[in-house]
Short mmCIF file of C-alpha atoms in Angstrom, two decimals:
data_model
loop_
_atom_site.label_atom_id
_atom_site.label_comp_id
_atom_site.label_asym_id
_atom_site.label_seq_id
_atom_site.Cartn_x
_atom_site.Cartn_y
_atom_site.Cartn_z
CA UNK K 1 -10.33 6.00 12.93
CA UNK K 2 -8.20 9.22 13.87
CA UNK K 3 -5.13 10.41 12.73
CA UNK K 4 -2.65 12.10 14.75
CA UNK K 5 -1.88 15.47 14.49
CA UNK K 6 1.67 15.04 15.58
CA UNK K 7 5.05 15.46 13.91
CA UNK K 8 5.41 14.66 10.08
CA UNK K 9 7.32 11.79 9.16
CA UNK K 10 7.64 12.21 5.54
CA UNK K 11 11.11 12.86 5.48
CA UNK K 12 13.15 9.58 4.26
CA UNK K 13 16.72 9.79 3.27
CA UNK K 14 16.32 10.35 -0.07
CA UNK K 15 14.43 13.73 0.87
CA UNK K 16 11.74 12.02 -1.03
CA UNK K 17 8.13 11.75 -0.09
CA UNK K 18 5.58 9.05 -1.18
CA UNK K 19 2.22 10.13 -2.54
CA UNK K 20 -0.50 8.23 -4.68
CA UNK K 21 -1.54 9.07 -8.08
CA UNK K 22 -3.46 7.09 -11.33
CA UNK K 23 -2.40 7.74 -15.48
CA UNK K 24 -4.92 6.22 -15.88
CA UNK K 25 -4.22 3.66 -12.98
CA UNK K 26 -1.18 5.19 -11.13
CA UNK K 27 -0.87 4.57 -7.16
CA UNK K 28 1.91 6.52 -6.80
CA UNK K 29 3.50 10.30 -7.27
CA UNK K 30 6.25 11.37 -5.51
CA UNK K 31 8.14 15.05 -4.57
CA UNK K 32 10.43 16.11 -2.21
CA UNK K 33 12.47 19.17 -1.77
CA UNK K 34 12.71 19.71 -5.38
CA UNK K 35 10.27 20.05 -7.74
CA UNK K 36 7.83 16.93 -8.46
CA UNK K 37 9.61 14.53 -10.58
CA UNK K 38 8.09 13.76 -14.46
CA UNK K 39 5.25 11.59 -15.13
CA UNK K 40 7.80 9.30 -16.71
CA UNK K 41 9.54 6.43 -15.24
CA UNK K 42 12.56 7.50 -13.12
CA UNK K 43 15.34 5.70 -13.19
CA UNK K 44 18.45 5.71 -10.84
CA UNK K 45 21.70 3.68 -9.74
CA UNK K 46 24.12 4.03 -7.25
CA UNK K 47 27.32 5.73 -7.83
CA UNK K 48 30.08 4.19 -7.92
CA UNK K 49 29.52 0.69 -7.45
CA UNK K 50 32.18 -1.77 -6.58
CA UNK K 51 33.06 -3.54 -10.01
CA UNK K 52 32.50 -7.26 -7.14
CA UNK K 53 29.15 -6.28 -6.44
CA UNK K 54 25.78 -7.83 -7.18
CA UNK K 55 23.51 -5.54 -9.09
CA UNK K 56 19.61 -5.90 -8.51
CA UNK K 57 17.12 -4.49 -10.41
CA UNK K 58 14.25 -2.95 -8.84
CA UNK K 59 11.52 -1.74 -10.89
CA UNK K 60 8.45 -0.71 -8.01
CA UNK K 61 7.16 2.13 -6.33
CA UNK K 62 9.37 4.56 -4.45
CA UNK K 63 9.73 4.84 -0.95
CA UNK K 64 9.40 0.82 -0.89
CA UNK K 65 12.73 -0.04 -2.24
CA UNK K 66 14.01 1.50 1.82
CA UNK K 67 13.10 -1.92 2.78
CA UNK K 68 15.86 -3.55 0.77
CA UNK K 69 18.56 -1.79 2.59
CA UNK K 70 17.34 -1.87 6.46
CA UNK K 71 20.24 -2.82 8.49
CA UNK K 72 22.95 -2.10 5.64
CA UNK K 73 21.63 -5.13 3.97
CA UNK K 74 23.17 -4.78 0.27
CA UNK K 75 26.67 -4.32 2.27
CA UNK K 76 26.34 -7.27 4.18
CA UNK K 77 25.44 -9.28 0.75
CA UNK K 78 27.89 -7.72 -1.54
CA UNK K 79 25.11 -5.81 -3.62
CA UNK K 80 24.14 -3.06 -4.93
CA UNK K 81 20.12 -1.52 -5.83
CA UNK K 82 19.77 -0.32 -9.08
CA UNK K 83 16.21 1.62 -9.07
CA UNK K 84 13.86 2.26 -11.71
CA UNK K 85 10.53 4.03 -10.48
CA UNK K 86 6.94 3.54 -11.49
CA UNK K 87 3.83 5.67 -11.70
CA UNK K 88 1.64 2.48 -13.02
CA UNK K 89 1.33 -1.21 -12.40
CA UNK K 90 1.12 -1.00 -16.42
CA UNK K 91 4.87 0.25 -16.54
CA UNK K 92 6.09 -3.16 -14.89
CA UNK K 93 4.69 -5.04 -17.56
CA UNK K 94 5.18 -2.61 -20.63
CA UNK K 95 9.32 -3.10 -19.40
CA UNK K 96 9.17 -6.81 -18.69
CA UNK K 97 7.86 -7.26 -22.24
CA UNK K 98 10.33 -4.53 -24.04
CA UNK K 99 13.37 -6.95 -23.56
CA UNK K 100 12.91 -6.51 -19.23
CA UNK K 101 12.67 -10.71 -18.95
CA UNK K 102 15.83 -11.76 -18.14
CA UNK K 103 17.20 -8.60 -17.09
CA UNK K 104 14.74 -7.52 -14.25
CA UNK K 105 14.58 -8.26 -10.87
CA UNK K 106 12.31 -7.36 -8.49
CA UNK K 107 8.59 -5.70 -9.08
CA UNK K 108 6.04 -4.50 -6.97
CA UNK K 109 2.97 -5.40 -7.94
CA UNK K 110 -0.56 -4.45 -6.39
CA UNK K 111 -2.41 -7.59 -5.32
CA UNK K 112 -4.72 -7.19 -7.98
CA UNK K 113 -2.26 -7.29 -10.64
CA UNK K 114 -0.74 -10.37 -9.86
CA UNK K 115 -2.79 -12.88 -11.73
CA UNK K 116 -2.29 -10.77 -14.59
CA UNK K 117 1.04 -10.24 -14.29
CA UNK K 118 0.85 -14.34 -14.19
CA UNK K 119 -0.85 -15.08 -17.24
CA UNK K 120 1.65 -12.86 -19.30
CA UNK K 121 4.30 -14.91 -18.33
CA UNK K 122 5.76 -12.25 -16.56
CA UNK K 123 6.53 -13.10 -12.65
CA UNK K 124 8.93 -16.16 -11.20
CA UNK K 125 6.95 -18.94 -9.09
CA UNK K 126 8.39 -18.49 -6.00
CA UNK K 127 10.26 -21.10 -3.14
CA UNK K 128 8.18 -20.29 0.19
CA UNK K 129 10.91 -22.15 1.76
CA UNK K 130 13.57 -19.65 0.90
CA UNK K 131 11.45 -16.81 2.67
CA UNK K 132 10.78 -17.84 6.27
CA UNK K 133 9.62 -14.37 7.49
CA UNK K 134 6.20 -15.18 5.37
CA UNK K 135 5.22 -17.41 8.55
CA UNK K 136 5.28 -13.73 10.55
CA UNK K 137 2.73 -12.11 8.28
CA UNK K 138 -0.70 -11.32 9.70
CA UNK K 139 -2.66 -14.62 8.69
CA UNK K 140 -5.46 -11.70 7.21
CA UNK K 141 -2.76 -10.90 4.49
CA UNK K 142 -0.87 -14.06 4.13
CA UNK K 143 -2.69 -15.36 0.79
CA UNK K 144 -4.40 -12.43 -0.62
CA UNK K 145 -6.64 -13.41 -3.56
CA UNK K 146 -4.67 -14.03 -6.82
CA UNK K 147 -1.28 -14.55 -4.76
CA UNK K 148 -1.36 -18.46 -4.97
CA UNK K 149 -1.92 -19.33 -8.76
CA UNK K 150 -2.45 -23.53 -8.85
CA UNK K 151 -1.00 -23.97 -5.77
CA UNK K 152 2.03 -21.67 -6.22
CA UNK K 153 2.99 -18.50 -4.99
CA UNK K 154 3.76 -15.44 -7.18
CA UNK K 155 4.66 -12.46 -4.82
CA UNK K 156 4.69 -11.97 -0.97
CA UNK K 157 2.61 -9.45 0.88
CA UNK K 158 4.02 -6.12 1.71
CA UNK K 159 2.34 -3.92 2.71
CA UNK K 160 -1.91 -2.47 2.82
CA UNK K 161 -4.30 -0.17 3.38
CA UNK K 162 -7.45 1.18 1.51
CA UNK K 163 -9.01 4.75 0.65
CA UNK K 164 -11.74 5.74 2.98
CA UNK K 165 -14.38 8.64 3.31
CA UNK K 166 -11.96 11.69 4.98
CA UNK K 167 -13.08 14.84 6.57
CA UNK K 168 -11.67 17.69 8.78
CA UNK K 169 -12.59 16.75 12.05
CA UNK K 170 -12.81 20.22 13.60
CA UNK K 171 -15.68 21.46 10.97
CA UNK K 172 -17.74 18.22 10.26
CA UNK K 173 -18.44 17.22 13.97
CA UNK K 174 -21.02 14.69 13.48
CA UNK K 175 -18.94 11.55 11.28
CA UNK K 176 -20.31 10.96 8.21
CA UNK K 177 -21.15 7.52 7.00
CA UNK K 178 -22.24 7.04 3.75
CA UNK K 179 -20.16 8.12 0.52
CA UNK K 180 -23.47 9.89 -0.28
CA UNK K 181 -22.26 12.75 2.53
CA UNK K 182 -20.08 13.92 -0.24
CA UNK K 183 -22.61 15.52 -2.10
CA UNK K 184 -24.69 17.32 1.36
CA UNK K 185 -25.02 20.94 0.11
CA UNK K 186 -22.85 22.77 2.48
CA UNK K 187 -19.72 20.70 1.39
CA UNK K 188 -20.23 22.33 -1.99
CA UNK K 189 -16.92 23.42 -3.36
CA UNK K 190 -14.92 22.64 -0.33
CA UNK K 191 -14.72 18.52 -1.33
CA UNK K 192 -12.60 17.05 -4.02
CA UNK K 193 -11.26 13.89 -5.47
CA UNK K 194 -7.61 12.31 -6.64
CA UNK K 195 -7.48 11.09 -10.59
CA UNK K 196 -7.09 7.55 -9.09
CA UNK K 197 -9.30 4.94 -11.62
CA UNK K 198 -9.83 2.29 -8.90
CA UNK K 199 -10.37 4.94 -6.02
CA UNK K 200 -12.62 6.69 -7.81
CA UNK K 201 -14.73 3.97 -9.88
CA UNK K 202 -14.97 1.15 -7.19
CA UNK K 203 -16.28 3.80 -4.38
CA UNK K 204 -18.67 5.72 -6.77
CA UNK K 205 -19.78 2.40 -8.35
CA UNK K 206 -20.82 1.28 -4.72
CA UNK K 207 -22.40 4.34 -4.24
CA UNK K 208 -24.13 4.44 -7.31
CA UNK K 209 -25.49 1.15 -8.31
CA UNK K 210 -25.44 -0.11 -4.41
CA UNK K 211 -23.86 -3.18 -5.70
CA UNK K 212 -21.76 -5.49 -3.35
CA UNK K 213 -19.06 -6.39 -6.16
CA UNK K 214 -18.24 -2.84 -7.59
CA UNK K 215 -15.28 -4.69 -9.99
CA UNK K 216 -18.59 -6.72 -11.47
CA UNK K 217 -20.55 -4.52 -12.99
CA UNK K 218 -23.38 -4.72 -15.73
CA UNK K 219 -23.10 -2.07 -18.82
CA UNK K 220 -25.72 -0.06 -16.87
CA UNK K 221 -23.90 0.00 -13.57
CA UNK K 222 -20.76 1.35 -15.53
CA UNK K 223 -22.90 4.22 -17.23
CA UNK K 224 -24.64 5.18 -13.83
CA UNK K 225 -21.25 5.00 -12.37
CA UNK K 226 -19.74 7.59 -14.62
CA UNK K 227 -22.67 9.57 -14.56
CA UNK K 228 -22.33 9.71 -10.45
CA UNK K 229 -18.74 10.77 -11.18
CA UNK K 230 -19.05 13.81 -13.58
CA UNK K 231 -22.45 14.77 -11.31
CA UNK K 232 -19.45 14.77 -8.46
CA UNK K 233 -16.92 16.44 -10.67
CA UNK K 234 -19.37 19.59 -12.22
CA UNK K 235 -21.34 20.32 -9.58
CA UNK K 236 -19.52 19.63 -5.82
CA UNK K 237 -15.86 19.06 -5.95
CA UNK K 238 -13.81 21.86 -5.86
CA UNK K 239 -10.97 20.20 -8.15
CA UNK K 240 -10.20 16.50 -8.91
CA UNK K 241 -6.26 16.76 -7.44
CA UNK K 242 -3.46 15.12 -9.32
CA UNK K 243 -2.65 12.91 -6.15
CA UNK K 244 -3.13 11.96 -2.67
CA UNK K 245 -0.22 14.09 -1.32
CA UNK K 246 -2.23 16.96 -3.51
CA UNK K 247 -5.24 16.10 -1.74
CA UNK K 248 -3.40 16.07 1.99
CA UNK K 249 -2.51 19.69 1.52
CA UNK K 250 -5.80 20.86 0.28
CA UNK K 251 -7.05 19.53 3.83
CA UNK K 252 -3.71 21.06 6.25
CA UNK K 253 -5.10 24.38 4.36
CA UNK K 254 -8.85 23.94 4.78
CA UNK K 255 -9.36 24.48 1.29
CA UNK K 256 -10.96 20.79 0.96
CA UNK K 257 -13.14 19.29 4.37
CA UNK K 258 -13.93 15.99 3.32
CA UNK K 259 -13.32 13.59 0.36
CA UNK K 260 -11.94 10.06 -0.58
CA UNK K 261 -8.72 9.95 0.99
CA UNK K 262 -5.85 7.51 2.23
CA UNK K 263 -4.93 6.71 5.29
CA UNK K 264 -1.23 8.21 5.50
CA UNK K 265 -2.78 11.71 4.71
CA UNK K 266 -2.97 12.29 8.13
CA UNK K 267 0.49 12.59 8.50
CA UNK K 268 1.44 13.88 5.16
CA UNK K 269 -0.91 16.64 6.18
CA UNK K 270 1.25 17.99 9.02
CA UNK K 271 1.82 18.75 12.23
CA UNK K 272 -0.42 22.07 11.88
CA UNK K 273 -3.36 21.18 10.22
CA UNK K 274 -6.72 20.22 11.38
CA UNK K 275 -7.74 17.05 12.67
CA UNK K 276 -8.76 14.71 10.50
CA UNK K 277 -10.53 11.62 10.96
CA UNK K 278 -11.90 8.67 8.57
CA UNK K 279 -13.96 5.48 8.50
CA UNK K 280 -15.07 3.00 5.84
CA UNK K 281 -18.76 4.23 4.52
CA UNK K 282 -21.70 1.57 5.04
CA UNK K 283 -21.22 0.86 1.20
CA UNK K 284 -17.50 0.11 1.16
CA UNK K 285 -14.47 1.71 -0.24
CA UNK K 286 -11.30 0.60 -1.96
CA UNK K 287 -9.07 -1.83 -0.46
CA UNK K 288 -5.36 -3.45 -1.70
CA UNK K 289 -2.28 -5.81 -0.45
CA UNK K 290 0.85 -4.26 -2.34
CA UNK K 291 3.41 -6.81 -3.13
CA UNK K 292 6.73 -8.02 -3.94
CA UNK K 293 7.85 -10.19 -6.70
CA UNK K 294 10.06 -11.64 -8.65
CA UNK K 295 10.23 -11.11 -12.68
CA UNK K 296 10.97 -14.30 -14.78
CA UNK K 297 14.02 -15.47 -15.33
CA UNK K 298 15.75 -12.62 -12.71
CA UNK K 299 19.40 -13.07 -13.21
CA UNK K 300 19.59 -12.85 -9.42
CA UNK K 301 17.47 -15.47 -8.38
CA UNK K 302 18.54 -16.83 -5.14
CA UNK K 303 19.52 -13.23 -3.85
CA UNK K 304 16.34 -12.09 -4.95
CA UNK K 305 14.65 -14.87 -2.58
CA UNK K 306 16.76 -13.47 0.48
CA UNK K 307 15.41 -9.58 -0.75
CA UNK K 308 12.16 -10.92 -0.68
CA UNK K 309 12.41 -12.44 2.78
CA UNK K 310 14.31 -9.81 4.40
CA UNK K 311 11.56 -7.42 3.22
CA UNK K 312 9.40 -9.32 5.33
CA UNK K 313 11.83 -8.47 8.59
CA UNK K 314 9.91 -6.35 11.47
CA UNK K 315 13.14 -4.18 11.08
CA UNK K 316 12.85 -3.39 7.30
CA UNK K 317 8.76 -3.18 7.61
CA UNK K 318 9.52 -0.54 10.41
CA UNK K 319 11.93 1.56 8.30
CA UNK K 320 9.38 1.40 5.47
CA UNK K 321 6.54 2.45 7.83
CA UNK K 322 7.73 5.24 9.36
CA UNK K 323 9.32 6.77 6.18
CA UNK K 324 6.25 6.33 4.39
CA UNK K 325 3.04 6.47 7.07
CA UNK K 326 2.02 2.72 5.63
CA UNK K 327 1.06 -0.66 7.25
CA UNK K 328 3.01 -3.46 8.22
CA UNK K 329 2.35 -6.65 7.16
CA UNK K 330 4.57 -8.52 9.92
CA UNK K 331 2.89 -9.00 13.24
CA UNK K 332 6.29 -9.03 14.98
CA UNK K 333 7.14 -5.10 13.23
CA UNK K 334 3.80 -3.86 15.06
CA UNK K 335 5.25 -3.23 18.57
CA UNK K 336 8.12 -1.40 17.07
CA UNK K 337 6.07 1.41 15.70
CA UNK K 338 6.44 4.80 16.92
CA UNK K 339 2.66 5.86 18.28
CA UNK K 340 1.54 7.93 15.86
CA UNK K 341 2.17 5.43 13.34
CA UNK K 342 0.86 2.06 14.82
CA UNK K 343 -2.62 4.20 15.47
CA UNK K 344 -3.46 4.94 12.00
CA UNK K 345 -4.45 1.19 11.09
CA UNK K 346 -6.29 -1.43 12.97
CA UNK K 347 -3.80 -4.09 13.65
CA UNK K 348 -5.88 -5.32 16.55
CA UNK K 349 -9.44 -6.81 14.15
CA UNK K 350 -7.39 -6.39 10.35
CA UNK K 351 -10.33 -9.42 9.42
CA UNK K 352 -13.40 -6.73 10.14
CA UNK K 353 -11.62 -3.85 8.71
CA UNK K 354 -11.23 -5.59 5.13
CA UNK K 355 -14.81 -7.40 6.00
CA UNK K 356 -16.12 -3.85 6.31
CA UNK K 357 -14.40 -2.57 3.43
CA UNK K 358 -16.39 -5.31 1.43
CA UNK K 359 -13.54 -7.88 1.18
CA UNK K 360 -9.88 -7.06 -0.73
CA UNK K 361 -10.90 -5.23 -4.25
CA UNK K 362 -10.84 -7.21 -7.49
CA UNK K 363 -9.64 -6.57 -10.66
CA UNK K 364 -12.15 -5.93 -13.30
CA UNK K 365 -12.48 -9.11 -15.96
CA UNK K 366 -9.91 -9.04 -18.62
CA UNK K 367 -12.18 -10.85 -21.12
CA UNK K 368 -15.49 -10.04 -22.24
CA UNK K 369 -18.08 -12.63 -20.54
CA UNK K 370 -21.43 -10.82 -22.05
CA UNK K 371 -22.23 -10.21 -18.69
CA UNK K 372 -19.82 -7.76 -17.35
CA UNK K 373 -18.15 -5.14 -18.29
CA UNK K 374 -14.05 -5.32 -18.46
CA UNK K 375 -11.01 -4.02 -17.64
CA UNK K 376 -10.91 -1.53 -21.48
CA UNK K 377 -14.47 -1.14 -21.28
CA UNK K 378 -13.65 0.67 -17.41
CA UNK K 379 -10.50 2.62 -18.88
CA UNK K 380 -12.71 3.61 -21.55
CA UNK K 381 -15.65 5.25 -19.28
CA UNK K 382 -12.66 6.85 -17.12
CA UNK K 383 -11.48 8.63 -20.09
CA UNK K 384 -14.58 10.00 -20.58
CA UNK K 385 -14.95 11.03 -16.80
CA UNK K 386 -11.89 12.74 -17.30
CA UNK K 387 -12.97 14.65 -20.26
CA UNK K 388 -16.10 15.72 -18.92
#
């Protein structure tokens, strides 16, 4: 798939601008016109609320919460956002359980997460009646795995994409297809990496163990896995970048020519830099749903229904789109897109392109089985990539 070369539209209100990260397991770093905000959680309200108004709590990624107000929609219902930011899925559930339960409203979990999330006791079943717009959602993204617990739903699908094999289109002429191409000699030094766990360890464990179900993997598989990685790391990558908006202006300068990217990178890379281009290798890559949900016991429940649904709107999926350089989940949203936008994912055969990605990615088991390794015993090898 190529990405367009034509005007950057980073710029959201807020002067912010949405990039992807992982401490340890981040998706998300963000900067903007001033100076890239702390690893810790940001948090922010609006001034000067009315003393009538409905606060909701928002505790998700950045850039996502612009959905919320498309069409002045906290005016129309009396409300008012109060934001706290994430860099980790972790954070979400580290506040819920510090006293957030009750108090929290509205989370953003990855698809992945959500069964966790689940078991702790931490998300509000939710009333599919109460959010009609679900019936406009692609049917390839309407139930991602983990989604629909015993029959219920736990969070609504928001929007997707995965992390590919990248490379600057006007130096590597012939497309590469195999995550293997990262390590051809001449790319020595001029490919790199982001510190993303599940970027990093799902694509390298395809590519080192040739497995089929990379979040399934033996003691063995981990250990060759890591051993891929810090092969990667020593001897071929130039650096392994602190994020995917990092990683975008490593390839507008040249610096970097091909590497695991993401698909907005395209755009964050601007209107001046090379072409670049990207495909899912033969062996598979990363792929994810992010969500919306609702914490238990929100004290905003039935306004936190009409969020959810109005999320969901092709208007606020636009907005959230073209701020951002992300997919829509809403069929209805797709014609709406400005060009450059709508051509960056495959809206046309979404089935093949997670089919060819090797199906939605899985979260690694939580409890030891004596068969596979878990979730720790991943974090654990990580750490040691990252030392190495």
């Amino acid at each position: 798939m190529t990405g367009r070369k034509g005007t950057s539209i980073l710029q959201s209100r807020s002067g912010v601008v949405r990039l992807r990260s992982l401490v340890p397991v981040t998706r998300r770093q963000f900067t903007g016109a001033a100076a890239l905000a702390s690893a810790s959680t940001l948090v922010m309200s609006p001034a000067g609320p009315a003393l009538s108004a409905t606060t909701v709590k928002y505790h998700g990624w950045q850039g996502y919460d612009n959905a919320i107000d498309a069409n002045e929609f906290l005016q129309q219902n009396d409300a008012t956002l109060s934001t706290t930011y994430i860099n980790s899925n972790e954070e979400i559930i580290a506040t819920a359980l510090a006293g957030g339960i009750g108090v929290m409203d509205l989370v953003t979990p990855v698809h992945l997460y959500v069964p966790l999330y689940t078991k702790a006791g931490l998300l509000e079943p939710l009333d599919a009646d109460k959010i009609p717009n679900l019936k406009g959602v692609f049917p390839e993204l309407s139930s991602p795995p983990g989604l629909v617990i015993d029959g219920q739903l736990y969070a609504v699908p928001f929007t997707w994409g995965s992390i590919p094999l990248m490379w600057n289109a006007e130096v590597i002429k012939e497309p590469p297809t195999s995550w293997w191409d990262l390590f051809n000699p001449e790319y020595k030094g001029k490919t790199a990496a982001v510190q993303d766990l599940n970027g990093l360890m799902i694509n390298f464990a395809y590519t080192a163990t040739g497995t089929k179900t990379p979040a399934r993997l033996s003691q063995e598989e981990l250990d060759e896995t890591i051993a891929l990685l810090i092969r990667f790391k020593k001897e071929q990558a130039l650096t392994i970048s602190p994020s995917y908006g990092d990683l975008a202006a490593m390839f507008a300068s040249g610096d970097v020519i091909i590497a695991p990217g993401w698909e907005p990178m395209s755009v964050w890379a601007g209107p001046d830099a090379p072409e670049l281009k990207w495909d899912i290798p033969k062996e598979g890559t990363v792929s994810f749903v992010d969500c919306y949900g609702i914490i238990t016991n929100a004290p905003n429940r039935e306004l936190n229904h009409k969020i959810l649904n109005h999320v969901l709107s092709p208007e606020a999926q636009v907005l959230t789109a073209e701020l951002n350089a992300t997919a829509v989940t809403v069929a209805a949203a797709v014609p709406m897109l400005s060009d450059g936008v709508r051509e960056i994912y495959p809206y046309d055969d979404i089935g093949s392109y997670f089919e060819r990605a090797g199906g939605l990615t899985e979260m690694y088991p939580l409890e030891p089985d004596g068969e596979y390794v878990t979730y720790d015993d991943v974090v654990a090898a990580w750490e040691r990539f990252l030392r190495a």
